[in-house]
Amino acid sequence: MAVERSGDYGALQKVVDALYAHARTVSRLDVVLGAEAADLPRDLMEVVELLPPGTYTRERLCTQLNSSIGGHGWGYVYGTVK
């Protein structure tokens, strides 16, 4: 089974970059709303919705998101975040 990169590859990175453009921390709600506003595909929305409630530094958010992306095996398809 060949796996190809999605047309949405890097879309979650754009959301993360936008969230932290002017903030040092964001809430789970900020992340969910940012993802919805970016019209992320269902798979990536699932990753975002798995975030536990709380406030996130960029490093903590990326760790959480990358853990979910990796767990689903979607790193190559959608990319990871930094």
mmCIF file with all atom_site columns, C-alpha atoms in Angstrom:
data_model
loop_
_atom_site.group_PDB
_atom_site.id
_atom_site.type_symbol
_atom_site.label_atom_id
_atom_site.label_alt_id
_atom_site.label_comp_id
_atom_site.label_asym_id
_atom_site.label_entity_id
_atom_site.label_seq_id
_atom_site.pdbx_PDB_ins_code
_atom_site.Cartn_x
_atom_site.Cartn_y
_atom_site.Cartn_z
_atom_site.occupancy
_atom_site.B_iso_or_equiv
_atom_site.pdbx_formal_charge
_atom_site.auth_seq_id
_atom_site.auth_comp_id
_atom_site.auth_asym_id
_atom_site.auth_atom_id
_atom_site.pdbx_PDB_model_num
ATOM 1  C CA . MET A 1 1  ? 0.000   0.000  0.000  1.00 0.00 ? 1  MET A CA 1
ATOM 2  C CA . ALA A 1 2  ? 1.581   3.270  -1.115 1.00 0.00 ? 2  ALA A CA 1
ATOM 3  C CA . VAL A 1 3  ? 1.071   6.274  1.121  1.00 0.00 ? 3  VAL A CA 1
ATOM 4  C CA . GLU A 1 4  ? 1.179   9.739  -0.423 1.00 0.00 ? 4  GLU A CA 1
ATOM 5  C CA . ARG A 1 5  ? 1.412   13.161 1.136  1.00 0.00 ? 5  ARG A CA 1
ATOM 6  C CA . SER A 1 6  ? -1.905  14.889 1.497  1.00 0.00 ? 6  SER A CA 1
ATOM 7  C CA . GLY A 1 7  ? -2.709  18.170 -0.188 1.00 0.00 ? 7  GLY A CA 1
ATOM 8  C CA . ASP A 1 8  ? -3.146  19.352 3.402  1.00 0.00 ? 8  ASP A CA 1
ATOM 9  C CA . TYR A 1 9  ? 0.468   18.507 4.287  1.00 0.00 ? 9  TYR A CA 1
ATOM 10 C CA . GLY A 1 10 ? 1.727   21.293 6.560  1.00 0.00 ? 10 GLY A CA 1
ATOM 11 C CA . ALA A 1 11 ? -1.729  22.738 7.258  1.00 0.00 ? 11 ALA A CA 1
ATOM 12 C CA . LEU A 1 12 ? -1.467  22.091 10.985 1.00 0.00 ? 12 LEU A CA 1
ATOM 13 C CA . GLN A 1 13 ? 1.933   23.829 11.045 1.00 0.00 ? 13 GLN A CA 1
ATOM 14 C CA . LYS A 1 14 ? 0.272   26.946 9.609  1.00 0.00 ? 14 LYS A CA 1
ATOM 15 C CA . VAL A 1 15 ? -2.288  26.859 12.426 1.00 0.00 ? 15 VAL A CA 1
ATOM 16 C CA . VAL A 1 16 ? 0.444   26.524 15.065 1.00 0.00 ? 16 VAL A CA 1
ATOM 17 C CA . ASP A 1 17 ? 2.434   29.391 13.503 1.00 0.00 ? 17 ASP A CA 1
ATOM 18 C CA . ALA A 1 18 ? -0.649  31.630 13.486 1.00 0.00 ? 18 ALA A CA 1
ATOM 19 C CA . LEU A 1 19 ? -1.543  30.782 17.091 1.00 0.00 ? 19 LEU A CA 1
ATOM 20 C CA . TYR A 1 20 ? 1.898   31.722 18.374 1.00 0.00 ? 20 TYR A CA 1
ATOM 21 C CA . ALA A 1 21 ? 2.464   34.764 16.152 1.00 0.00 ? 21 ALA A CA 1
ATOM 22 C CA . HIS A 1 22 ? 1.555   37.058 19.054 1.00 0.00 ? 22 HIS A CA 1
ATOM 23 C CA . ALA A 1 23 ? 1.128   34.748 22.045 1.00 0.00 ? 23 ALA A CA 1
ATOM 24 C CA . ARG A 1 24 ? 3.391   32.776 24.363 1.00 0.00 ? 24 ARG A CA 1
ATOM 25 C CA . THR A 1 25 ? 0.631   30.411 25.492 1.00 0.00 ? 25 THR A CA 1
ATOM 26 C CA . VAL A 1 26 ? -2.704  29.331 24.028 1.00 0.00 ? 26 VAL A CA 1
ATOM 27 C CA . SER A 1 27 ? -5.656  27.398 25.394 1.00 0.00 ? 27 SER A CA 1
ATOM 28 C CA . ARG A 1 28 ? -7.113  24.216 23.987 1.00 0.00 ? 28 ARG A CA 1
ATOM 29 C CA . LEU A 1 29 ? -10.097 26.278 22.852 1.00 0.00 ? 29 LEU A CA 1
ATOM 30 C CA . ASP A 1 30 ? -7.764  28.633 20.942 1.00 0.00 ? 30 ASP A CA 1
ATOM 31 C CA . VAL A 1 31 ? -6.282  25.625 19.138 1.00 0.00 ? 31 VAL A CA 1
ATOM 32 C CA . VAL A 1 32 ? -9.677  24.118 18.290 1.00 0.00 ? 32 VAL A CA 1
ATOM 33 C CA . LEU A 1 33 ? -11.020 27.443 17.009 1.00 0.00 ? 33 LEU A CA 1
ATOM 34 C CA . GLY A 1 34 ? -7.862  28.074 14.990 1.00 0.00 ? 34 GLY A CA 1
ATOM 35 C CA . ALA A 1 35 ? -8.093  24.623 13.436 1.00 0.00 ? 35 ALA A CA 1
ATOM 36 C CA . GLU A 1 36 ? -11.767 25.114 12.595 1.00 0.00 ? 36 GLU A CA 1
ATOM 37 C CA . ALA A 1 37 ? -11.061 28.533 11.084 1.00 0.00 ? 37 ALA A CA 1
ATOM 38 C CA . ALA A 1 38 ? -8.328  26.954 8.926  1.00 0.00 ? 38 ALA A CA 1
ATOM 39 C CA . ASP A 1 39 ? -10.834 24.330 7.753  1.00 0.00 ? 39 ASP A CA 1
ATOM 40 C CA . LEU A 1 40 ? -8.502  21.448 8.562  1.00 0.00 ? 40 LEU A CA 1
ATOM 41 C CA . PRO A 1 41 ? -9.445  18.020 7.220  1.00 0.00 ? 41 PRO A CA 1
ATOM 42 C CA . ARG A 1 42 ? -11.331 15.646 9.498  1.00 0.00 ? 42 ARG A CA 1
ATOM 43 C CA . ASP A 1 43 ? -8.213  13.597 10.330 1.00 0.00 ? 43 ASP A CA 1
ATOM 44 C CA . LEU A 1 44 ? -6.338  16.640 11.631 1.00 0.00 ? 44 LEU A CA 1
ATOM 45 C CA . MET A 1 45 ? -9.394  17.923 13.488 1.00 0.00 ? 45 MET A CA 1
ATOM 46 C CA . GLU A 1 46 ? -9.464  14.569 15.260 1.00 0.00 ? 46 GLU A CA 1
ATOM 47 C CA . VAL A 1 47 ? -5.858  15.139 16.369 1.00 0.00 ? 47 VAL A CA 1
ATOM 48 C CA . VAL A 1 48 ? -6.701  18.640 17.640 1.00 0.00 ? 48 VAL A CA 1
ATOM 49 C CA . GLU A 1 49 ? -9.812  17.438 19.449 1.00 0.00 ? 49 GLU A CA 1
ATOM 50 C CA . LEU A 1 50 ? -7.736  14.842 21.334 1.00 0.00 ? 50 LEU A CA 1
ATOM 51 C CA . LEU A 1 51 ? -5.900  17.625 23.178 1.00 0.00 ? 51 LEU A CA 1
ATOM 52 C CA . PRO A 1 52 ? -6.618  17.615 26.891 1.00 0.00 ? 52 PRO A CA 1
ATOM 53 C CA . PRO A 1 53 ? -7.946  20.858 28.390 1.00 0.00 ? 53 PRO A CA 1
ATOM 54 C CA . GLY A 1 54 ? -5.318  23.319 29.489 1.00 0.00 ? 54 GLY A CA 1
ATOM 55 C CA . THR A 1 55 ? -2.913  26.032 28.474 1.00 0.00 ? 55 THR A CA 1
ATOM 56 C CA . TYR A 1 56 ? -0.080  25.246 26.096 1.00 0.00 ? 56 TYR A CA 1
ATOM 57 C CA . THR A 1 57 ? 3.328   26.664 25.357 1.00 0.00 ? 57 THR A CA 1
ATOM 58 C CA . ARG A 1 58 ? 4.373   26.073 21.773 1.00 0.00 ? 58 ARG A CA 1
ATOM 59 C CA . GLU A 1 59 ? 6.705   23.248 22.826 1.00 0.00 ? 59 GLU A CA 1
ATOM 60 C CA . ARG A 1 60 ? 4.030   21.482 24.867 1.00 0.00 ? 60 ARG A CA 1
ATOM 61 C CA . LEU A 1 61 ? 1.406   21.840 22.132 1.00 0.00 ? 61 LEU A CA 1
ATOM 62 C CA . CYS A 1 62 ? 3.742   20.496 19.459 1.00 0.00 ? 62 CYS A CA 1
ATOM 63 C CA . THR A 1 63 ? 4.670   17.546 21.657 1.00 0.00 ? 63 THR A CA 1
ATOM 64 C CA . GLN A 1 64 ? 1.000   16.713 22.207 1.00 0.00 ? 64 GLN A CA 1
ATOM 65 C CA . LEU A 1 65 ? 0.038   17.105 18.544 1.00 0.00 ? 65 LEU A CA 1
ATOM 66 C CA . ASN A 1 66 ? 3.049   15.164 17.253 1.00 0.00 ? 66 ASN A CA 1
ATOM 67 C CA . SER A 1 67 ? 2.314   12.352 19.666 1.00 0.00 ? 67 SER A CA 1
ATOM 68 C CA . SER A 1 68 ? -1.198  11.999 18.251 1.00 0.00 ? 68 SER A CA 1
ATOM 69 C CA . ILE A 1 69 ? -0.023  12.368 14.652 1.00 0.00 ? 69 ILE A CA 1
ATOM 70 C CA . GLY A 1 70 ? 2.607   9.695  15.206 1.00 0.00 ? 70 GLY A CA 1
ATOM 71 C CA . GLY A 1 71 ? 0.150   7.427  16.978 1.00 0.00 ? 71 GLY A CA 1
ATOM 72 C CA . HIS A 1 72 ? -2.120  7.547  13.957 1.00 0.00 ? 72 HIS A CA 1
ATOM 73 C CA . GLY A 1 73 ? 0.792   7.043  11.554 1.00 0.00 ? 73 GLY A CA 1
ATOM 74 C CA . TRP A 1 74 ? 0.034   10.313 9.764  1.00 0.00 ? 74 TRP A CA 1
ATOM 75 C CA . GLY A 1 75 ? 3.430   12.009 10.038 1.00 0.00 ? 75 GLY A CA 1
ATOM 76 C CA . TYR A 1 76 ? 4.298   11.448 6.390  1.00 0.00 ? 76 TYR A CA 1
ATOM 77 C CA . VAL A 1 77 ? 0.782   12.194 5.164  1.00 0.00 ? 77 VAL A CA 1
ATOM 78 C CA . TYR A 1 78 ? 0.165   15.456 7.065  1.00 0.00 ? 78 TYR A CA 1
ATOM 79 C CA . GLY A 1 79 ? 3.549   16.366 8.523  1.00 0.00 ? 79 GLY A CA 1
ATOM 80 C CA . THR A 1 80 ? 4.499   17.103 12.094 1.00 0.00 ? 80 THR A CA 1
ATOM 81 C CA . VAL A 1 81 ? 4.640   20.478 13.820 1.00 0.00 ? 81 VAL A CA 1
ATOM 82 C CA . LYS A 1 82 ? 7.429   22.452 15.443 1.00 0.00 ? 82 LYS A CA 1
#
